[in-house]
Amino acid sequence: SPPALPPPPPFTEVAQGKPASSSSVGWGGLPSRGVDGNTATSWGQKSCTHTRREHDPWWMVDLQQPFSILSVELWNRKDCCSQRINGAEIRVSPTPNIADAVTCANVGTSLGAGDNGNFPCEAAGQYVFVVIPGDRQILTLCEVKVYAIPAPPAPPLPPAAPSPPPPPPFTEVAQGKPTAASSIAHRGDPARGVDGNTDTN
């Protein structure tokens, strides 16, 4: 029989309690609600985020260090407007700039009212976005969980170039040596140039 596959690496949920932000905030739906650990899906329970109606609304969590992300789990609102999440995209970025983010999963129409779904999202980065593309859209999320393992460490820096050897010892070798000049005027003896006296008057 073929050898058994190695066990998968351990992974953990890395988003809860991390800093979150959104393109806007509507009706008090703070972005931090998306990572508060509460999966309640009714608005009155004050655990769902909410943007204003706008173009391409987004929500983002800063994982505070790079991770190799495996999947992202979303909870949809139950008591109203559950269709708003249709077409949402999950994107991962190395920076907080959404223009740098790469789409790793699409929600489509898979989440009904109050549903949660775990979406495979194999990407590396520190910032996870959920975006609703389009005009006059509203994004509401009742919880977001990000499952990941720490990103591999950056490769070590190349060794520094060796320091150049120190210069050889040197000494001043002109003082007191014989001198000559093409001519002498006003008793300006050429020997004065190597008499050791640096007086300039």
Short mmCIF file of C-alpha atoms in Angstrom, two decimals:
data_model
loop_
_atom_site.label_atom_id
_atom_site.label_comp_id
_atom_site.label_asym_id
_atom_site.label_seq_id
_atom_site.Cartn_x
_atom_site.Cartn_y
_atom_site.Cartn_z
CA SER A 1 0.00 0.00 0.00
CA PRO A 2 1.20 3.56 -0.59
CA PRO A 3 2.85 5.28 2.35
CA ALA A 4 0.58 7.29 4.57
CA LEU A 5 0.47 11.00 3.86
CA PRO A 6 2.07 13.21 6.50
CA PRO A 7 -0.41 14.90 8.80
CA PRO A 8 -1.43 18.43 7.81
CA PRO A 9 0.41 21.21 9.62
CA PRO A 10 -1.38 22.59 12.65
CA PHE A 11 -3.36 25.71 11.93
CA THR A 12 -5.20 28.16 14.10
CA GLU A 13 -7.75 30.94 13.88
CA VAL A 14 -5.71 34.13 13.68
CA ALA A 15 -8.19 37.01 13.17
CA GLN A 16 -10.14 37.28 16.43
CA GLY A 17 -9.42 40.50 18.30
CA LYS A 18 -7.09 41.85 15.62
CA PRO A 19 -7.41 45.45 14.31
CA ALA A 20 -10.18 45.79 11.71
CA SER A 21 -11.29 48.60 9.44
CA SER A 22 -13.79 49.18 6.67
CA SER A 23 -14.39 51.50 3.75
CA SER A 24 -17.12 53.24 5.79
CA VAL A 25 -19.28 52.64 8.85
CA GLY A 26 -23.07 52.80 8.70
CA TRP A 27 -25.65 52.54 11.48
CA GLY A 28 -22.99 51.89 14.09
CA GLY A 29 -21.77 48.67 12.48
CA LEU A 30 -18.16 48.97 13.62
CA PRO A 31 -15.61 46.86 11.73
CA SER A 32 -14.30 45.41 15.01
CA ARG A 33 -17.56 43.49 15.35
CA GLY A 34 -16.36 41.19 12.57
CA VAL A 35 -13.62 39.76 14.80
CA ASP A 36 -15.21 40.04 18.25
CA GLY A 37 -15.61 36.27 18.61
CA ASN A 38 -19.41 36.53 18.64
CA THR A 39 -21.10 34.68 15.75
CA ALA A 40 -24.58 36.06 16.49
CA THR A 41 -26.24 36.91 13.17
CA SER A 42 -29.10 39.24 14.15
CA TRP A 43 -28.47 42.98 13.93
CA GLY A 44 -30.02 43.65 17.32
CA GLN A 45 -27.33 41.55 18.98
CA LYS A 46 -24.80 44.25 18.00
CA SER A 47 -22.22 41.87 16.57
CA CYS A 48 -22.45 42.59 12.81
CA THR A 49 -20.49 45.11 10.78
CA HIS A 50 -22.19 47.49 8.36
CA THR A 51 -20.87 49.87 5.69
CA ARG A 52 -22.75 52.65 4.00
CA ARG A 53 -24.14 52.13 0.52
CA GLU A 54 -21.20 52.81 -1.78
CA HIS A 55 -18.99 51.63 -4.62
CA ASP A 56 -16.97 48.48 -3.81
CA PRO A 57 -17.46 48.50 -0.01
CA TRP A 58 -14.82 46.53 1.87
CA TRP A 59 -13.92 45.23 5.33
CA MET A 60 -10.35 44.37 6.38
CA VAL A 61 -8.54 42.70 9.27
CA ASP A 62 -4.84 43.23 10.00
CA LEU A 63 -3.38 39.91 11.21
CA GLN A 64 -0.35 41.84 12.50
CA GLN A 65 2.14 39.45 10.91
CA PRO A 66 2.31 37.50 7.64
CA PHE A 67 0.50 34.15 7.52
CA SER A 68 0.02 31.34 5.05
CA ILE A 69 -3.76 31.42 4.93
CA LEU A 70 -5.71 28.22 4.33
CA SER A 71 -9.36 29.29 4.54
CA VAL A 72 -11.68 32.09 5.62
CA GLU A 73 -15.03 31.53 7.33
CA LEU A 74 -17.84 34.10 7.07
CA TRP A 75 -21.11 34.49 8.97
CA ASN A 76 -24.00 36.16 7.11
CA ARG A 77 -26.71 38.32 8.64
CA LYS A 78 -29.96 36.50 9.38
CA ASP A 79 -32.70 38.99 10.24
CA CYS A 80 -32.49 41.15 7.10
CA CYS A 81 -30.83 41.71 3.77
CA SER A 82 -28.96 38.40 3.62
CA GLN A 83 -28.57 38.72 -0.16
CA ARG A 84 -26.20 41.66 0.26
CA ILE A 85 -23.26 39.31 0.70
CA ASN A 86 -23.82 37.68 -2.71
CA GLY A 87 -20.76 38.06 -4.90
CA ALA A 88 -18.43 38.97 -2.07
CA GLU A 89 -14.75 38.36 -2.74
CA ILE A 90 -12.12 37.38 -0.19
CA ARG A 91 -8.77 38.97 -0.92
CA VAL A 92 -5.36 38.78 0.75
CA SER A 93 -2.64 41.42 0.66
CA PRO A 94 0.86 41.97 2.03
CA THR A 95 -0.06 45.64 2.62
CA PRO A 96 -3.15 47.51 3.86
CA ASN A 97 -3.66 48.85 0.32
CA ILE A 98 -6.57 47.02 -1.29
CA ALA A 99 -4.98 47.58 -4.70
CA ASP A 100 -2.28 45.09 -3.67
CA ALA A 101 -4.78 42.40 -2.64
CA VAL A 102 -5.25 39.17 -4.60
CA THR A 103 -8.64 37.44 -4.73
CA CYS A 104 -8.50 33.94 -3.28
CA ALA A 105 -12.22 33.06 -2.96
CA ASN A 106 -15.65 34.15 -4.13
CA VAL A 107 -18.75 33.75 -1.96
CA GLY A 108 -21.15 33.66 -4.91
CA THR A 109 -24.66 32.93 -3.66
CA SER A 110 -23.68 30.19 -1.22
CA LEU A 111 -24.61 31.94 2.04
CA GLY A 112 -28.25 32.15 3.01
CA ALA A 113 -29.72 34.09 5.91
CA GLY A 114 -27.74 33.37 9.07
CA ASP A 115 -25.47 30.89 7.29
CA ASN A 116 -21.75 30.52 7.74
CA GLY A 117 -19.37 29.10 5.16
CA ASN A 118 -15.69 28.19 5.17
CA PHE A 119 -14.02 29.21 1.89
CA PRO A 120 -10.66 27.74 0.84
CA CYS A 121 -8.23 30.63 0.41
CA GLU A 122 -4.65 29.59 -0.17
CA ALA A 123 -2.70 32.82 -0.08
CA ALA A 124 0.07 34.49 1.89
CA GLY A 125 -0.30 37.89 3.48
CA GLN A 126 -1.03 39.97 6.55
CA TYR A 127 -4.27 41.71 5.52
CA VAL A 128 -7.54 39.93 4.69
CA PHE A 129 -10.24 41.85 2.84
CA VAL A 130 -13.88 41.05 2.12
CA VAL A 131 -15.16 43.15 -0.79
CA ILE A 132 -18.52 43.54 -2.54
CA PRO A 133 -17.70 44.66 -6.09
CA GLY A 134 -20.16 47.03 -7.72
CA ASP A 135 -22.05 50.28 -7.31
CA ARG A 136 -24.46 51.12 -4.49
CA GLN A 137 -23.53 48.07 -2.43
CA ILE A 138 -23.65 47.49 1.33
CA LEU A 139 -21.37 45.02 3.12
CA THR A 140 -22.45 43.41 6.38
CA LEU A 141 -20.49 40.65 8.11
CA CYS A 142 -21.44 39.09 11.41
CA GLU A 143 -18.12 37.28 11.98
CA VAL A 144 -14.94 36.48 10.08
CA LYS A 145 -12.50 33.74 11.03
CA VAL A 146 -9.15 33.26 9.28
CA TYR A 147 -7.44 29.88 9.53
CA ALA A 148 -3.71 29.95 8.87
CA ILE A 149 -0.22 28.87 9.77
CA PRO A 150 2.68 31.29 10.28
CA ALA A 151 4.34 32.30 7.05
CA PRO A 152 7.82 30.86 6.51
CA PRO A 153 10.56 33.17 7.71
CA ALA A 154 12.23 35.45 5.23
CA PRO A 155 15.47 34.06 3.77
CA PRO A 156 18.55 35.16 5.68
CA LEU A 157 20.44 38.13 4.39
CA PRO A 158 23.63 37.33 2.48
CA PRO A 159 26.77 37.59 4.58
CA ALA A 160 28.35 41.00 4.70
CA ALA A 161 31.34 41.56 2.48
CA PRO A 162 34.60 41.19 4.38
CA SER A 163 36.16 44.41 5.59
CA PRO A 164 39.10 45.60 3.49
CA PRO A 165 42.48 45.08 5.13
CA PRO A 166 43.84 48.08 7.02
CA PRO A 167 46.20 50.28 5.03
CA PRO A 168 49.90 49.61 5.57
CA PRO A 169 51.56 51.84 8.14
CA PHE A 170 52.99 55.02 6.62
CA THR A 171 55.23 57.86 7.73
CA GLU A 172 56.17 61.32 6.55
CA VAL A 173 59.42 60.98 4.61
CA ALA A 174 60.26 64.45 3.15
CA GLN A 175 61.21 66.51 6.19
CA GLY A 176 64.86 67.44 6.22
CA LYS A 177 65.68 65.88 2.89
CA PRO A 178 67.76 67.68 0.24
CA THR A 179 65.76 70.09 -1.91
CA ALA A 180 66.21 72.16 -5.04
CA ALA A 181 64.26 74.76 -6.98
CA SER A 182 64.31 76.12 -10.50
CA SER A 183 65.37 79.47 -9.05
CA ILE A 184 65.57 81.28 -5.74
CA ALA A 185 64.17 84.76 -5.16
CA HIS A 186 64.05 86.92 -2.06
CA ARG A 187 66.11 84.31 -0.21
CA GLY A 188 63.32 81.74 -0.42
CA ASP A 189 65.59 78.77 0.22
CA PRO A 190 63.95 75.55 -1.10
CA ALA A 191 64.95 73.79 2.11
CA ARG A 192 62.26 75.78 3.86
CA GLY A 193 59.67 73.51 2.20
CA VAL A 194 60.79 70.56 4.33
CA ASP A 195 62.00 72.31 7.48
CA GLY A 196 59.10 70.98 9.58
CA ASN A 197 57.71 74.46 10.18
CA THR A 198 54.13 74.88 8.99
CA ASP A 199 53.99 78.60 9.73
CA THR A 200 52.35 80.30 6.73
CA ASN A 201 53.47 83.88 7.35
#
